[in-house]
mmCIF file of C-alpha atoms and ligand atoms in Angstrom:
data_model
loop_
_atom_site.group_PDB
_atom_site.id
_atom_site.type_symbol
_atom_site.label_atom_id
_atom_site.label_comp_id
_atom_site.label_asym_id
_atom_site.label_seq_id
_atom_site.Cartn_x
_atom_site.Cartn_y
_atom_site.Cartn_z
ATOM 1 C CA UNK A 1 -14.153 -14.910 -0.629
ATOM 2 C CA UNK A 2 -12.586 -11.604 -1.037
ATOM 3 C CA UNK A 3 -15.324 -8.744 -1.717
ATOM 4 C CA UNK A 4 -14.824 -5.147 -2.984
ATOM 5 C CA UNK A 5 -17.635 -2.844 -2.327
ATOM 6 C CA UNK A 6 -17.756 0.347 -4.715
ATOM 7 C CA UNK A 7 -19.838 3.596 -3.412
ATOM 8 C CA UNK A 8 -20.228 5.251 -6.734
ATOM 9 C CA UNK A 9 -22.510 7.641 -8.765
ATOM 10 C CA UNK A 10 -21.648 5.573 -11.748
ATOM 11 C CA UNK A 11 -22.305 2.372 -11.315
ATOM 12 C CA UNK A 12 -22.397 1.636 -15.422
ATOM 13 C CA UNK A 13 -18.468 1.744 -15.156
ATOM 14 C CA UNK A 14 -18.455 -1.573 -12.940
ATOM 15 C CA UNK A 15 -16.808 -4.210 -13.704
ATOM 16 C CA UNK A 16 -15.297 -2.548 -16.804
ATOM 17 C CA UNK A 17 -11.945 -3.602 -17.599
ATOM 18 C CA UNK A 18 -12.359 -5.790 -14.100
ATOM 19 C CA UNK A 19 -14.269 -8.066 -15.996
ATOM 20 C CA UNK A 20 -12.117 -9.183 -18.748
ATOM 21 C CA UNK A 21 -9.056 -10.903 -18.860
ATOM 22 C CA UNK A 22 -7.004 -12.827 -15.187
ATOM 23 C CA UNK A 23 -9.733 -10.215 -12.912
ATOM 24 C CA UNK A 24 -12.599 -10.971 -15.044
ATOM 25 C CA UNK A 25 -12.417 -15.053 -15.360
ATOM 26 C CA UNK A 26 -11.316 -14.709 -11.675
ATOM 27 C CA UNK A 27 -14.647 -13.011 -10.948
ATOM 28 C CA UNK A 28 -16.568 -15.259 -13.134
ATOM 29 C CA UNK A 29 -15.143 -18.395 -11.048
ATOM 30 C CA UNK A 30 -16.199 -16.834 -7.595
ATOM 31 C CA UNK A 31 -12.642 -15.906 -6.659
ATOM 32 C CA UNK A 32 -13.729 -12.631 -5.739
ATOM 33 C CA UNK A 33 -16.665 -10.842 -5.436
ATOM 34 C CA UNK A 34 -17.870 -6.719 -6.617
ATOM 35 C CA UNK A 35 -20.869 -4.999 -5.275
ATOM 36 C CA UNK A 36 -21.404 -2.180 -6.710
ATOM 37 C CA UNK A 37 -23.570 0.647 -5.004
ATOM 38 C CA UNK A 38 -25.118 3.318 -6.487
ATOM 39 C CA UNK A 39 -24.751 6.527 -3.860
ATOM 40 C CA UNK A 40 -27.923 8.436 -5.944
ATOM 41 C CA UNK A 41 -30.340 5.724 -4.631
ATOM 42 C CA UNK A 42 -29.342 6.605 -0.905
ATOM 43 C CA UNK A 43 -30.392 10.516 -1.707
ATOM 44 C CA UNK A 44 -34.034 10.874 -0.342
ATOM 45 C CA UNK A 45 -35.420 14.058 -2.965
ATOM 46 C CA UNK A 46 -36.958 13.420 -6.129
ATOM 47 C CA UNK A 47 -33.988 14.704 -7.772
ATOM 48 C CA UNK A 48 -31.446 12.435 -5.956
ATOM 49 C CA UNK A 49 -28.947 14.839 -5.577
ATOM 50 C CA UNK A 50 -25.898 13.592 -4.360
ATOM 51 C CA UNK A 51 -24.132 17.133 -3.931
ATOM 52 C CA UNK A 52 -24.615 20.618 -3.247
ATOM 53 C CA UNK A 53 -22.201 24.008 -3.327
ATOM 54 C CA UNK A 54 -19.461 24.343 -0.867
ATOM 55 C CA UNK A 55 -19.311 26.345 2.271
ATOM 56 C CA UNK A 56 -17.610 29.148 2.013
ATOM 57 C CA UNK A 57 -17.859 29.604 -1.836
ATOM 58 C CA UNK A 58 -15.571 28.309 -4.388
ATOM 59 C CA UNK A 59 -15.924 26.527 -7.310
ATOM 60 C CA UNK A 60 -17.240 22.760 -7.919
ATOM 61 C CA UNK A 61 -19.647 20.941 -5.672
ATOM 62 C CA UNK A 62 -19.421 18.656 -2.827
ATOM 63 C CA UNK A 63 -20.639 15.353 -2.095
ATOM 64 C CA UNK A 64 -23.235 15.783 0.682
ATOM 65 C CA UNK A 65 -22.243 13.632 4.373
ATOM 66 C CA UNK A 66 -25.816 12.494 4.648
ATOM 67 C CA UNK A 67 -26.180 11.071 1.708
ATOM 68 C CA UNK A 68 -22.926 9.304 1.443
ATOM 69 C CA UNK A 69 -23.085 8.055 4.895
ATOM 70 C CA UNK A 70 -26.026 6.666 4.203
ATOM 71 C CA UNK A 71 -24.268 4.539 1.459
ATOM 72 C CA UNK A 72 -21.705 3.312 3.316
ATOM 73 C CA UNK A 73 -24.083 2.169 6.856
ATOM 74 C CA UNK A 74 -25.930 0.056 4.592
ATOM 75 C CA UNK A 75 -22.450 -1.458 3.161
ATOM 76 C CA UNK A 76 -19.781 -1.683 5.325
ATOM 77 C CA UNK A 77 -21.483 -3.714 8.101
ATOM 78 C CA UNK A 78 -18.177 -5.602 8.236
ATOM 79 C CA UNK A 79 -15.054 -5.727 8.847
ATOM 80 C CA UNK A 80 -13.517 -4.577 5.610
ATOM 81 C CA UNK A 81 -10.974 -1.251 5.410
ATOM 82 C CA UNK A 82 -13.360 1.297 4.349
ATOM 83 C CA UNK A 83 -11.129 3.413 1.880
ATOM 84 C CA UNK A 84 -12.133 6.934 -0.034
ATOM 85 C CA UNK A 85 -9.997 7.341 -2.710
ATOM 86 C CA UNK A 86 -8.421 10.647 -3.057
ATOM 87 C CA UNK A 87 -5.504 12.896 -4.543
ATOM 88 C CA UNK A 88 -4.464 13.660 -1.223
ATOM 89 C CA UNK A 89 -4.694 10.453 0.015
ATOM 90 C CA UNK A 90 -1.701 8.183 1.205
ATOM 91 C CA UNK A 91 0.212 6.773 -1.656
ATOM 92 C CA UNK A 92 -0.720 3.188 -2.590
ATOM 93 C CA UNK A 93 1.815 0.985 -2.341
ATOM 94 C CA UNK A 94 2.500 -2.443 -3.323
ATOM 95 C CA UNK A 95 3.564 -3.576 0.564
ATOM 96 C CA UNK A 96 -0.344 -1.787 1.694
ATOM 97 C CA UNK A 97 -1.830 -3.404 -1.391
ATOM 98 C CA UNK A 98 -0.601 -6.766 -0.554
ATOM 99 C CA UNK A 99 -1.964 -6.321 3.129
ATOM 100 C CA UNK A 100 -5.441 -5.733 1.525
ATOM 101 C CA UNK A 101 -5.263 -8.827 -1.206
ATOM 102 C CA UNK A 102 -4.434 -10.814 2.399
ATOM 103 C CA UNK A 103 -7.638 -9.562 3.851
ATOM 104 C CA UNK A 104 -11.531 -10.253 3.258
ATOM 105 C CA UNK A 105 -11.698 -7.314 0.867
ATOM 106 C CA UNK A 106 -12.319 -3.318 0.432
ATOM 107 C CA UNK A 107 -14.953 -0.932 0.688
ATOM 108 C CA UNK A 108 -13.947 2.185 -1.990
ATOM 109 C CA UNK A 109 -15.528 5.281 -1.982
ATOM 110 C CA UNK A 110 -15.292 6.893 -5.403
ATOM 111 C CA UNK A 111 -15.235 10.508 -4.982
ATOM 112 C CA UNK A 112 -16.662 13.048 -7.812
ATOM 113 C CA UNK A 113 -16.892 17.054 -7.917
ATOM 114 C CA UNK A 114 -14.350 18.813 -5.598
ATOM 115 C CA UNK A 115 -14.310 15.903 -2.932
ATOM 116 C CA UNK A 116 -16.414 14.323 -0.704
ATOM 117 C CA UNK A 117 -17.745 16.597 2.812
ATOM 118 C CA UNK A 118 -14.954 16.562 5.620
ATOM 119 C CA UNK A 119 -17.436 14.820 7.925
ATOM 120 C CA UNK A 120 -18.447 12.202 6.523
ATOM 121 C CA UNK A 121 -14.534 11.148 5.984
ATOM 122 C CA UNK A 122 -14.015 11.383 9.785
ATOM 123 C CA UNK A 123 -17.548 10.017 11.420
ATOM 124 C CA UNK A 124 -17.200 6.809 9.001
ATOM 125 C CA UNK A 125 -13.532 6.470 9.715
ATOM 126 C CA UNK A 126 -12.347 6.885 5.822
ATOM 127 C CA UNK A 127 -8.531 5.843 5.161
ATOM 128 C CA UNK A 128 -8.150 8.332 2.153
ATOM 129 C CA UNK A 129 -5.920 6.574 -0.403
ATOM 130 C CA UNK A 130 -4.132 8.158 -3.926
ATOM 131 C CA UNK A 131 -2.775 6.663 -6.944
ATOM 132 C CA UNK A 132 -0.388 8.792 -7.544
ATOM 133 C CA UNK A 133 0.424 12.849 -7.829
ATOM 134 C CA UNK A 134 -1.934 13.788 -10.595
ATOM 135 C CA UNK A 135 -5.931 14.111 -10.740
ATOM 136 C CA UNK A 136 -8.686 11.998 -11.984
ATOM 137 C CA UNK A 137 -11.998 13.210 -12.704
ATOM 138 C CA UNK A 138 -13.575 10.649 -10.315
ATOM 139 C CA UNK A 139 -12.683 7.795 -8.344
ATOM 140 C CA UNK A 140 -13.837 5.217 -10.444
ATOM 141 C CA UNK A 141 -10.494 4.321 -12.276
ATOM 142 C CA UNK A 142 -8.597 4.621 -9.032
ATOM 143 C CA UNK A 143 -11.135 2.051 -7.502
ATOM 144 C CA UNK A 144 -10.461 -0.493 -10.562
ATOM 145 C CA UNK A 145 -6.879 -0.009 -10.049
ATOM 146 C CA UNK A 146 -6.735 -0.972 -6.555
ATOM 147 C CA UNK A 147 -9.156 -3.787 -7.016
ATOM 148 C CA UNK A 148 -7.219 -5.271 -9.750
ATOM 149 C CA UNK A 149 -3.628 -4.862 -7.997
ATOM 150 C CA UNK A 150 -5.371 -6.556 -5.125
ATOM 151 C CA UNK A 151 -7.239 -9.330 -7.387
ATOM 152 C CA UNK A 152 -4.378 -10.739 -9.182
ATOM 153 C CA UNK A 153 -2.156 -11.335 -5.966
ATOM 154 C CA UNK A 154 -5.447 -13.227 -4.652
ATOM 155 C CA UNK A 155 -4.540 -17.490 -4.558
ATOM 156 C CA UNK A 156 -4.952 -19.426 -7.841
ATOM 157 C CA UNK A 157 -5.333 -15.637 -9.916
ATOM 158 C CA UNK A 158 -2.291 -15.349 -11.778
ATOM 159 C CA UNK A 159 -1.106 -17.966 -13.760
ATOM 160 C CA UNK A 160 2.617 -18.755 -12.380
ATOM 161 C CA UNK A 161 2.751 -17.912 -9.094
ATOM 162 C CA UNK A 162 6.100 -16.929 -9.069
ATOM 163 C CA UNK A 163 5.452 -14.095 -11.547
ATOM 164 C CA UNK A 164 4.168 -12.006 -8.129
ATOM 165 C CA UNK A 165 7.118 -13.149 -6.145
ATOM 166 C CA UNK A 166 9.531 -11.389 -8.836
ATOM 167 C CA UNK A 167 7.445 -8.012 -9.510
ATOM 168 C CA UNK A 168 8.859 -4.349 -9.186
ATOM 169 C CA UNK A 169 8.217 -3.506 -5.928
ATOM 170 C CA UNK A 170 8.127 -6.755 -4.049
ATOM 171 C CA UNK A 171 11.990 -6.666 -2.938
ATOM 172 C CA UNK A 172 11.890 -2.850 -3.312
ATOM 173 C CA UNK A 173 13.521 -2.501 -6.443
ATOM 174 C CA UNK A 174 11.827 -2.259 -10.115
ATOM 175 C CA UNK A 175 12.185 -5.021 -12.558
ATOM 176 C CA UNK A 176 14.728 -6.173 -14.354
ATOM 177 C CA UNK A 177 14.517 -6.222 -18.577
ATOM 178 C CA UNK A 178 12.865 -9.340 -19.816
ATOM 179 C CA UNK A 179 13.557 -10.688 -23.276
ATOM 180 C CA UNK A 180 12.063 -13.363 -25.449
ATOM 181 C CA UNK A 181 12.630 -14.967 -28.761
ATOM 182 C CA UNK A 182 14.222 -13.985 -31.628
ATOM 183 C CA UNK A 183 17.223 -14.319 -30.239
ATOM 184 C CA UNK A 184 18.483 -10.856 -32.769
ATOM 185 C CA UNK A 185 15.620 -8.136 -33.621
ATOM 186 C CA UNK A 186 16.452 -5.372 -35.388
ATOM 187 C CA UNK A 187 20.095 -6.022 -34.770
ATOM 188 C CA UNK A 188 19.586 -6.072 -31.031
ATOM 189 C CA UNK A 189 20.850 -9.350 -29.423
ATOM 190 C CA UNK A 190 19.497 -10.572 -26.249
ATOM 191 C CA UNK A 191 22.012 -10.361 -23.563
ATOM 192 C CA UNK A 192 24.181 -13.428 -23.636
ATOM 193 C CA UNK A 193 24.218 -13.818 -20.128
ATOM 194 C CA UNK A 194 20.649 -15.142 -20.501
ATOM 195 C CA UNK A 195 21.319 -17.618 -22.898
ATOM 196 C CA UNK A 196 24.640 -19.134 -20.794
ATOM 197 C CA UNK A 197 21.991 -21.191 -18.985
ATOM 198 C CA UNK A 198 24.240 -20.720 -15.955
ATOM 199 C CA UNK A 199 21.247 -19.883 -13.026
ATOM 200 C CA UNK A 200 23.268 -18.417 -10.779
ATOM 201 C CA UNK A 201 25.235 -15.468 -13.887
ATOM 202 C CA UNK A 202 21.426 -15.222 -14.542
ATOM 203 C CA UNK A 203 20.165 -14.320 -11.264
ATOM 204 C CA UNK A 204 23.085 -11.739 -10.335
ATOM 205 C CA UNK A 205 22.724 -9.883 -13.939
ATOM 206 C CA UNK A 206 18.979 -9.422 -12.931
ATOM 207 C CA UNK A 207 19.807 -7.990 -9.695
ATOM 208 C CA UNK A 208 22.148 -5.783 -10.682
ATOM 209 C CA UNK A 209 19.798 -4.658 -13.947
ATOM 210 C CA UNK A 210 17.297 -4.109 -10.559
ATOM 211 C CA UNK A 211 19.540 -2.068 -8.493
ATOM 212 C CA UNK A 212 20.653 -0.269 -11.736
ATOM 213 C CA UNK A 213 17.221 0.597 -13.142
ATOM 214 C CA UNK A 214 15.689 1.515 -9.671
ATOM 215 C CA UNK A 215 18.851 3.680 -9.106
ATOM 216 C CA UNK A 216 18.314 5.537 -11.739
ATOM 217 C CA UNK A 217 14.717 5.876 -12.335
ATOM 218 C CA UNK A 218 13.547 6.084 -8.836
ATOM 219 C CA UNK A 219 16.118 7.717 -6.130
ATOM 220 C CA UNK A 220 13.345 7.533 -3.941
ATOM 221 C CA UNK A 221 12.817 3.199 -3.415
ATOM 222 C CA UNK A 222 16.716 3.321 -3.846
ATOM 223 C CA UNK A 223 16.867 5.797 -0.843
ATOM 224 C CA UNK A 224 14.609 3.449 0.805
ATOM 225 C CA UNK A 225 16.467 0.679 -0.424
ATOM 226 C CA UNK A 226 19.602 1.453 0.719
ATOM 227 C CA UNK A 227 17.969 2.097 3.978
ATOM 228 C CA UNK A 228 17.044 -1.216 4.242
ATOM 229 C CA UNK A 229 19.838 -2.739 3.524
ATOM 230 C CA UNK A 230 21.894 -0.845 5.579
ATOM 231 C CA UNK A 231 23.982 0.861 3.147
ATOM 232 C CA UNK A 232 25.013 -2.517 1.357
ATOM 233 C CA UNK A 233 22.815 -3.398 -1.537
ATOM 234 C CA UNK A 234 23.151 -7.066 -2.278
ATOM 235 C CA UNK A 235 24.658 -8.331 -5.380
ATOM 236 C CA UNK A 236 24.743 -12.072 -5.286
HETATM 237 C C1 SAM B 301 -11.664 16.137 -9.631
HETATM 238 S S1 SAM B 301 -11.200 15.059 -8.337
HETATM 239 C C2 SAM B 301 -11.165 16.134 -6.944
HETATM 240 C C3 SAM B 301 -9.818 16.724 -6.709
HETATM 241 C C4 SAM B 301 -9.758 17.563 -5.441
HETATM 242 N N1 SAM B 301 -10.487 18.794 -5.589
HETATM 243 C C5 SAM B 301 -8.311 17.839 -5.078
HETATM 244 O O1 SAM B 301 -7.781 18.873 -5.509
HETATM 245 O O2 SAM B 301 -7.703 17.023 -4.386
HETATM 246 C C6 SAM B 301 -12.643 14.112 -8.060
HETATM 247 C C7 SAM B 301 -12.415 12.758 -7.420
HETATM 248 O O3 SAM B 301 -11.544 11.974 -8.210
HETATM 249 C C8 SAM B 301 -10.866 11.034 -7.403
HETATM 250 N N2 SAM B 301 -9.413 11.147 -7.657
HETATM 251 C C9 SAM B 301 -8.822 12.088 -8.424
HETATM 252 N N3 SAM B 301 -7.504 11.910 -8.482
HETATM 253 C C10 SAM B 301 -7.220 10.816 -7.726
HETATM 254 C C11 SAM B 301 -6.022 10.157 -7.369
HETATM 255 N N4 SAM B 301 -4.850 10.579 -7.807
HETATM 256 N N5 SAM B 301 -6.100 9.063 -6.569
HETATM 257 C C12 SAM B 301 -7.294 8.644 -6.122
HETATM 258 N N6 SAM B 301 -8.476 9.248 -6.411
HETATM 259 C C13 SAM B 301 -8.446 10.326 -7.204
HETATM 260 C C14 SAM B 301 -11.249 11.349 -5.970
HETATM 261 O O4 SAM B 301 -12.241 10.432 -5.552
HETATM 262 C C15 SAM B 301 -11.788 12.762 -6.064
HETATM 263 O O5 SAM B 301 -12.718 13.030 -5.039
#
């Protein structure tokens, strides 16, 4: 069973929006498991303080090595990518989130205050992880957001499997527009292309709606794109 461990001084947030909907009935069936671990318990004063002021001055707190290390030894005693999630962490991807839905699971480190101690990060071997260029107030969300990118490309979790085959990201290109009935709203038609039944008119108009859409919303994956395909973006 896949298992995601969550080092956290708010454990209340767990499962959260994890629990409802395709994450939530997965969890409920045993598809996946959450432990959720509450860093305060591992502090050892009667004030279980999890942080203290940083070296050097500055503003915020920290989160204290001992304490946190102490979290994670009595958590990760397996194999599982131990991952602190971070602002200045490496991106999260879809290609790195599908090599962790293939595995036996996470162990996140939510980070509050300024950050977590340097040490602990290196003498627990911590790959630090963002969600993208802004900041959270904690690593909570961040945590639920890998989990359920992860959960949903787990076997039997979606309901058509082919919906993760066709996702933005997966060939390196966004989405194309989807459409449903009426066939006019508001005087908008949907393109007639879609309604020609013809598979093959079907399939290139979504490719090039793809290659359109990523081109112009994200240079970067068309960059990268490109790249891949050495300079000749297929248009079948
Ligand atoms: C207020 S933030 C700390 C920001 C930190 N001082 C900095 O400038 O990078 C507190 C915690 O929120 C989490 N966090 C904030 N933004 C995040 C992001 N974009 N991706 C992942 N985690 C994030 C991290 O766990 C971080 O330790």
């Amino acid at each position: 069973m896949w298992r995601a461990s969550v080092l956290t001084i708010f454990p209340d947030f767990f499962p959260g929006p994890l629990g409802a909907s395709l994450a939530g009935k997965a969890l409920a069936a045993g598809a996946w498991s959450l432990d959720v671990v509450d860093i305060r318990t591992f502090a050892t004063d009667k004030h279980r303080t999890v942080d203290d002021t940083p070296a050097g001055g500055g503003p915020g707190m920290v989160m204290k090595a001992d304490v946190l290390a102490r979290a994670i030894d009595a958590t990760a005693t397996d194999k599982r990518p131990r991952l602190m999630l971070t602002p200045r962490g490496m991106p999260l991807t879809q290609a790195r989130v599908e090599r962790l839905a293939a595995g036996s699971g996470v162990v996140l480190v939510c980070g509050r205050f300024e950050g977590i101690d340097e040490r602990v990060i290196a003498g627990r071997r911590l790959e630090e992880v963002s969600i993208g260029d802004y900041v959270l107030s904690g690593g909570e969300i961040a945590a639920m957001v890998l989990i359920d990118a992860c959960v949903r490309l787990r076997p039997g979790v979606m309901g058509a499997a082919a919906s993760g085959v066709e996702e933005s990201f997966t060939a390196g290109l966004l989405e194309y527009p989807h459409y449903t009935r009426p066939q006019l709203w508001e005087g908008r038609p949907i393109p007639e292309v879609l309604l020609s039944g013809d598979h093959g008119k079907i399939a290139a108009w979504r490719r090039s709606e793809a290659e359109r859409l990523t081109r112009e919303r994200r240079p970067d994956l068309w960059a990268a794109f490109l790249a891949r395909s050495r300079g000749r973006p297929r248009t079948e």
